[in-house]
CSV table of C-alpha atoms in Angstrom, one decimal:
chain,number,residue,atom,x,y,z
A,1,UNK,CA,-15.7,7.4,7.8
A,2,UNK,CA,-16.1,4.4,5.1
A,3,UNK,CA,-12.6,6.1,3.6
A,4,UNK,CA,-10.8,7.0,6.3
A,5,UNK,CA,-8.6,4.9,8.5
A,6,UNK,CA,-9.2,6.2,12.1
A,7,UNK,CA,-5.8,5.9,14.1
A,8,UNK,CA,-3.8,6.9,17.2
A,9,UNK,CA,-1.1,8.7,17.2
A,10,UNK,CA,1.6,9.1,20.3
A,11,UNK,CA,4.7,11.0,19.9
A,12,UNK,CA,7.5,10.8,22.7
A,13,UNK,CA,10.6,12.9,23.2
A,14,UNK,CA,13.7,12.5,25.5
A,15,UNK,CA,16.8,14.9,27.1
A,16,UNK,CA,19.9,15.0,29.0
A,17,UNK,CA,17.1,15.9,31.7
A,18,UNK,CA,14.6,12.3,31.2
A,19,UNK,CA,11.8,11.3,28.9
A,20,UNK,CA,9.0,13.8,28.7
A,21,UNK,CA,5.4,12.6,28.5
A,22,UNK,CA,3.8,11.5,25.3
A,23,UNK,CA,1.4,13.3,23.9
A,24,UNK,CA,-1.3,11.3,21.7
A,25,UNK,CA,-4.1,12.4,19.1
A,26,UNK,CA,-6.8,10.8,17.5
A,27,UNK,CA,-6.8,11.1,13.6
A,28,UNK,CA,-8.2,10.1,10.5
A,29,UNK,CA,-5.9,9.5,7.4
A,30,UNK,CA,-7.6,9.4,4.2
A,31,UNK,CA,-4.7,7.4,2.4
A,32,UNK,CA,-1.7,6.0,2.9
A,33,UNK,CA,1.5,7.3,1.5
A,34,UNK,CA,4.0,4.7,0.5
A,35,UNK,CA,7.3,5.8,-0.9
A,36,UNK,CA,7.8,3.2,-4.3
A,37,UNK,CA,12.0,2.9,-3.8
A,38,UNK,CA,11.2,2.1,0.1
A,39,UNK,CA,9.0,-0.9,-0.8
A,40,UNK,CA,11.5,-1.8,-3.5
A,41,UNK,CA,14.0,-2.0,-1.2
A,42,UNK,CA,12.5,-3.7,1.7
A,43,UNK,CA,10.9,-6.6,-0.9
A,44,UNK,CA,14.5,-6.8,-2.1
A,45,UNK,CA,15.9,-6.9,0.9
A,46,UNK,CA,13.2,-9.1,2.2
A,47,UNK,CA,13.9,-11.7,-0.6
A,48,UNK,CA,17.7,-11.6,-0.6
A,49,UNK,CA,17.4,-14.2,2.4
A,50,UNK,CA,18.6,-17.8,1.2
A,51,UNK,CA,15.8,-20.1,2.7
A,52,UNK,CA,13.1,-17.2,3.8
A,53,UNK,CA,10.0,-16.8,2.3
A,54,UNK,CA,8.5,-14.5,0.3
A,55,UNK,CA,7.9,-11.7,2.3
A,56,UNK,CA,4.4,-10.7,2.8
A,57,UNK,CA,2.4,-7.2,1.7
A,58,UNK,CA,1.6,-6.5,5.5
A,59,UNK,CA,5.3,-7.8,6.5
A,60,UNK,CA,6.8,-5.1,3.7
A,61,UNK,CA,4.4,-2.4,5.0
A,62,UNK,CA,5.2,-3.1,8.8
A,63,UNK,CA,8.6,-2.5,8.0
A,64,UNK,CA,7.7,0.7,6.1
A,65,UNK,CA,5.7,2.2,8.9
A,66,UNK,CA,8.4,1.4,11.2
A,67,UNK,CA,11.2,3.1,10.1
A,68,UNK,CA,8.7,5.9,9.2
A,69,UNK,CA,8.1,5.9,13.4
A,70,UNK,CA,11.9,5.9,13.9
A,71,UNK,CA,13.5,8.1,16.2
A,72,UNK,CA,14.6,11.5,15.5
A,73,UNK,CA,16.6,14.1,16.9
A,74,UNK,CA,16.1,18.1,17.4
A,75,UNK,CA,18.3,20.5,19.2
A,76,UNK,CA,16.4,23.1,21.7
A,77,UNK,CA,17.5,26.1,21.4
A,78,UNK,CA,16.3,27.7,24.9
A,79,UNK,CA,18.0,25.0,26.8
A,80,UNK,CA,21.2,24.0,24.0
A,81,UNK,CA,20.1,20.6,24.8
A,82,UNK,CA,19.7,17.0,22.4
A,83,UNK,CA,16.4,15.7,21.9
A,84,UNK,CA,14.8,12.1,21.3
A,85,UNK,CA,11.5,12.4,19.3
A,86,UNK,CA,9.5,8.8,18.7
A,87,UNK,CA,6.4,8.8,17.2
A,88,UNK,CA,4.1,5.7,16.5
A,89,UNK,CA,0.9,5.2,15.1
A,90,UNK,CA,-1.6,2.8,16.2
A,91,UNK,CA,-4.6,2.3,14.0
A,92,UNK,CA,-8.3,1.9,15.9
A,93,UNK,CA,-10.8,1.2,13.4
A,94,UNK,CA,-10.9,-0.3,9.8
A,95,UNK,CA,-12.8,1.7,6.9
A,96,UNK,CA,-15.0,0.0,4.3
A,97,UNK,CA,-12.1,1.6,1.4
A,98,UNK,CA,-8.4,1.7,2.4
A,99,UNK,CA,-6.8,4.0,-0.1
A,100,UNK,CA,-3.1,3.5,-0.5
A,101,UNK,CA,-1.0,6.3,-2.5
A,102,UNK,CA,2.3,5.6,-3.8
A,103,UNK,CA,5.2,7.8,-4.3
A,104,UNK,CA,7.5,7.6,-6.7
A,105,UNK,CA,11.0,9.0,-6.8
A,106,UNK,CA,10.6,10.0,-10.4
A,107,UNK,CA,7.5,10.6,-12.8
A,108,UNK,CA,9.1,8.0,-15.5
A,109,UNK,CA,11.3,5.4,-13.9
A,110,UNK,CA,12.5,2.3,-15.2
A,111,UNK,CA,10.6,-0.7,-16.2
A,112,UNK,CA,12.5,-2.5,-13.9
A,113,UNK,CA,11.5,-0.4,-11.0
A,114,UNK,CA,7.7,-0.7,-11.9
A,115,UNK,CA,8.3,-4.3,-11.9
A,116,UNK,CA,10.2,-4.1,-8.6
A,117,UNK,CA,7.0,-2.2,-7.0
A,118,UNK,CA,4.3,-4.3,-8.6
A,119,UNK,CA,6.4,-7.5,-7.1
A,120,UNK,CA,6.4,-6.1,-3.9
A,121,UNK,CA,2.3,-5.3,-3.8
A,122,UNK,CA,-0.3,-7.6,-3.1
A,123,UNK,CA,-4.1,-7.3,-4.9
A,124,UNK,CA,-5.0,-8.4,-0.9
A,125,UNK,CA,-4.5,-6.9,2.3
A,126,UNK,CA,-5.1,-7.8,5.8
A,127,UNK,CA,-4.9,-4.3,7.9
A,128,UNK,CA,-5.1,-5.7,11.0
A,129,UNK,CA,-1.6,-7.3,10.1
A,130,UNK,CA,-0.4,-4.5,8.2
A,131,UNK,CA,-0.4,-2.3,11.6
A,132,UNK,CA,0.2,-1.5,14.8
A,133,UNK,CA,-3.8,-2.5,16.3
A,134,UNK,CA,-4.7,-2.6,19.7
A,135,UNK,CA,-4.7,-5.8,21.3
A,136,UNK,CA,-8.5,-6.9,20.9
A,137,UNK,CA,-8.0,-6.2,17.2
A,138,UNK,CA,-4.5,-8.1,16.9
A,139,UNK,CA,-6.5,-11.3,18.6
A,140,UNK,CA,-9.3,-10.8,16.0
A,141,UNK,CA,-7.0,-11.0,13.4
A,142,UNK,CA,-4.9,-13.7,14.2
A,143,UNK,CA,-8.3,-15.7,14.7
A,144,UNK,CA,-9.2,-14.5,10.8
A,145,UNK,CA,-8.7,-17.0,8.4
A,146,UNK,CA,-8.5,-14.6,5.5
A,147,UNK,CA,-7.1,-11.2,4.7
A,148,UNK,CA,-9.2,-8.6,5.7
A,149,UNK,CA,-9.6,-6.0,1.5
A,150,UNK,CA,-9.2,-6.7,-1.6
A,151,UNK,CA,-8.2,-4.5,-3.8
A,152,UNK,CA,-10.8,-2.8,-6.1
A,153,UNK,CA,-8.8,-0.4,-8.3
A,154,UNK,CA,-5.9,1.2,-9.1
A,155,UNK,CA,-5.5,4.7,-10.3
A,156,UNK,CA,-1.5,4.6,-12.8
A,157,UNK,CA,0.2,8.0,-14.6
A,158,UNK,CA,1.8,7.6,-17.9
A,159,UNK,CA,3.1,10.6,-19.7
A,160,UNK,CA,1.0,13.2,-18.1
A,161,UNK,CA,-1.4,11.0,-18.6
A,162,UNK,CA,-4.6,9.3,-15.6
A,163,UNK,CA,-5.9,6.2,-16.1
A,164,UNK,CA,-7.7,3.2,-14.2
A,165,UNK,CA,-8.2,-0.2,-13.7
A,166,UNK,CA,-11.9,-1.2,-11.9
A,167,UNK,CA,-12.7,-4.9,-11.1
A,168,UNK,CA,-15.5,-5.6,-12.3
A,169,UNK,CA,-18.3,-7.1,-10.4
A,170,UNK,CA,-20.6,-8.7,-12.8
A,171,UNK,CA,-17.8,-10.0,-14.8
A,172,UNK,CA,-15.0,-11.1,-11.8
A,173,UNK,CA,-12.4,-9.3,-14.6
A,174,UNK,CA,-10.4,-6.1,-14.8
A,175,UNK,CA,-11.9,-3.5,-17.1
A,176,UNK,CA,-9.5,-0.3,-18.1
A,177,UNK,CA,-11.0,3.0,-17.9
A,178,UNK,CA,-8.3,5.4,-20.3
A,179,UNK,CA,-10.6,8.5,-20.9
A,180,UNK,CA,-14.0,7.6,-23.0
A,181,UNK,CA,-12.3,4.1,-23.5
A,182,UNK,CA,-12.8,1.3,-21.7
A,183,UNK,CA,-11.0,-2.3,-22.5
A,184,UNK,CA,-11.7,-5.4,-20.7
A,185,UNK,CA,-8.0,-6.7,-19.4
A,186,UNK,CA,-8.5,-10.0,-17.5
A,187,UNK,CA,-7.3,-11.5,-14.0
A,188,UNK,CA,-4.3,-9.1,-11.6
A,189,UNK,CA,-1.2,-10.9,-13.6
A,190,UNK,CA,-2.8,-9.3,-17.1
A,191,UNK,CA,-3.0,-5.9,-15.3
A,192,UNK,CA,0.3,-5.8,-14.4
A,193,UNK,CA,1.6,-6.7,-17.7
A,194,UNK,CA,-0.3,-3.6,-19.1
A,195,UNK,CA,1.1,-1.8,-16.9
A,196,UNK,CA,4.5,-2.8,-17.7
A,197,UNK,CA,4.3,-3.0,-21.1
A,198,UNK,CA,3.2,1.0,-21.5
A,199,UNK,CA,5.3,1.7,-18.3
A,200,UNK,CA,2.7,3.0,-16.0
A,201,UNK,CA,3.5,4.3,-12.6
A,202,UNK,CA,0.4,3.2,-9.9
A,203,UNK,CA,-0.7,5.5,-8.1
A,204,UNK,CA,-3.7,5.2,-5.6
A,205,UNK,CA,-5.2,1.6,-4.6
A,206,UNK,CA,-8.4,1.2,-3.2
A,207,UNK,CA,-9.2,-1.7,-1.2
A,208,UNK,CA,-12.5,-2.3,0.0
A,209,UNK,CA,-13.8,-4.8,2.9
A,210,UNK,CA,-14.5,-8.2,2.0
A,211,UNK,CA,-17.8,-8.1,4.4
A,212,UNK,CA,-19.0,-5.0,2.8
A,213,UNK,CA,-18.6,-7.0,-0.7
A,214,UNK,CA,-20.2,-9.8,0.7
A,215,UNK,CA,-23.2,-7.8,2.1
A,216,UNK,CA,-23.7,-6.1,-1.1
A,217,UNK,CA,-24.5,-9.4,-3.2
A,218,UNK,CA,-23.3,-12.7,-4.7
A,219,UNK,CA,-22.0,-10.3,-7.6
A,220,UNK,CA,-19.2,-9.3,-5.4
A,221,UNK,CA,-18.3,-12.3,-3.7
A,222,UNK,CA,-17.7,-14.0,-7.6
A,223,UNK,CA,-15.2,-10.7,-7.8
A,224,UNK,CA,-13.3,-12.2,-5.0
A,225,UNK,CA,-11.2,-14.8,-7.1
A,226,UNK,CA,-10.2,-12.6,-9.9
A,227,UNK,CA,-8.7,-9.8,-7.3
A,228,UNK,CA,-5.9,-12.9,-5.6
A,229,UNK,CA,-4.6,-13.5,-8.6
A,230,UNK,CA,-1.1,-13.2,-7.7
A,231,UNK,CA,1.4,-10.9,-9.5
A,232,UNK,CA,4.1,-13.7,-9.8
A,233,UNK,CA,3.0,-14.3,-13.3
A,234,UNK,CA,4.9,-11.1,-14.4
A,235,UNK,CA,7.2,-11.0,-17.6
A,236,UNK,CA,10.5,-12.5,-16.6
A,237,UNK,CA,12.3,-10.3,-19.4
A,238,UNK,CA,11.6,-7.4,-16.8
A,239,UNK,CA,13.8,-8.5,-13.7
A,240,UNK,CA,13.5,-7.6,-10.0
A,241,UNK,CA,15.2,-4.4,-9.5
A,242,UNK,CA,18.1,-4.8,-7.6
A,243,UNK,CA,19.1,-3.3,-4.5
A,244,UNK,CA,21.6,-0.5,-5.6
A,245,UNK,CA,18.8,0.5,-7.5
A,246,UNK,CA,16.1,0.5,-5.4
């Protein structure tokens, strides 16, 4: 569907007696779930290299799915015996929206850890880098010579409290949607400030295909620049969250 990521799925399992064989389903996932203190973590563990680069959106998120497919173990109870269970996910097709959901450890954390999370996040996305693709896809993207969605909105809590931010089209700006109001906000960087400054948590991102914007009008494609603004510009009186508190 235009909102649903269709995937693969395998899952393999292991004994004292040899592996088994894998059993794989076909899937679609209507959103993504991200854990906030996992991306924290891996961005701050990603940066705490002398030397490396920044890590990437689809780098953090590789690393997230990954230890999401890592192995665990289950005792049988019929046979008393230890077993390996693997699972990995491979992702077939693109959809027009990619809806990412994060989840947070706490429904009012820190303004550090926002600022941890927003660091880590990037307003573009190039699925085909992000995950595990079949090898077609993986040449296709590699041939690409930009990331594959932008994002489009973002959906944030504060105090029991929904609100959103929408790029607009027309304009190439971010408009705020908080009930009957709606404020224009400016480029990414002004976003996150907001979101800082009244501590809200984002919840649901929604990135859309670049060729589906394209296809729909020039109106779109003037969108385009206002959506990579990068999130470096953040207040520096709300550090990176360290590790320990990640």
């Amino acid at each position: 569907g235009a909102a649903g990521a269709h995937a693969s799925g395998s899952s393999s399992s292991s004994s004292s007696a040899g592996p088994q064989q894998a059993e794989v389903l076909q899937f679609t996932k209507f959103f993504h779930l991200v854990p906030a203190q996992g991306l924290r973590r891996a961005y701050s563990q990603a940066s705490s290299s002398p030397g490396q680069p920044p890590a990437s959106w689809e780098s953090l998120l590789m690393t997230l799915e990954a230890a999401s497919n890592s192995p665990c173990s289950s005792n049988n109870s019929s046979s008393g015996q230890l077993q390996m269970h693997k699972a990995a996910t491979t992702l077939l097709r693109t959809p027009r929206i990619f809806m990412l959901a994060l989840v947070w450890e706490s429904p009012q954390v820190a303004p550090d850890a926002i600022h941890g999370t927003l660091s880590a996040l990037g307003p573009e996305l190039d699925l085909l880098a992000a995950f595990k693709v079949p090898p077609k896809a993986a040449a296709s993207s590699a041939a690409a010579a930009a990331p594959s969605h932008s994002l489009r909105a973002a959906v944030c809590y504060v105090g029991h409290h929904y609100l959103a931010f929408v790029l607009a089209e027309e304009l190439g700006l971010w408009l705020c949607f908080d009930d009957a109001d709606i404020s224009l906000v400016g480029q990414w960087a002004d976003v996150c400030r907001a979101m800082l400054n009244r501590r809200m948590q984002p919840l649901l991102l929604l990135y859309e295909d670049k060729a589906s914007q394209q296809q729909q009008g020039p109106g779109a494609a003037a969108a385009a620049p206002a959506a990579a603004a990068p999130a470096a510009a953040l207040p520096a009186s709300h550090p990176a969250p360290v590790a320990s508190r990640a």
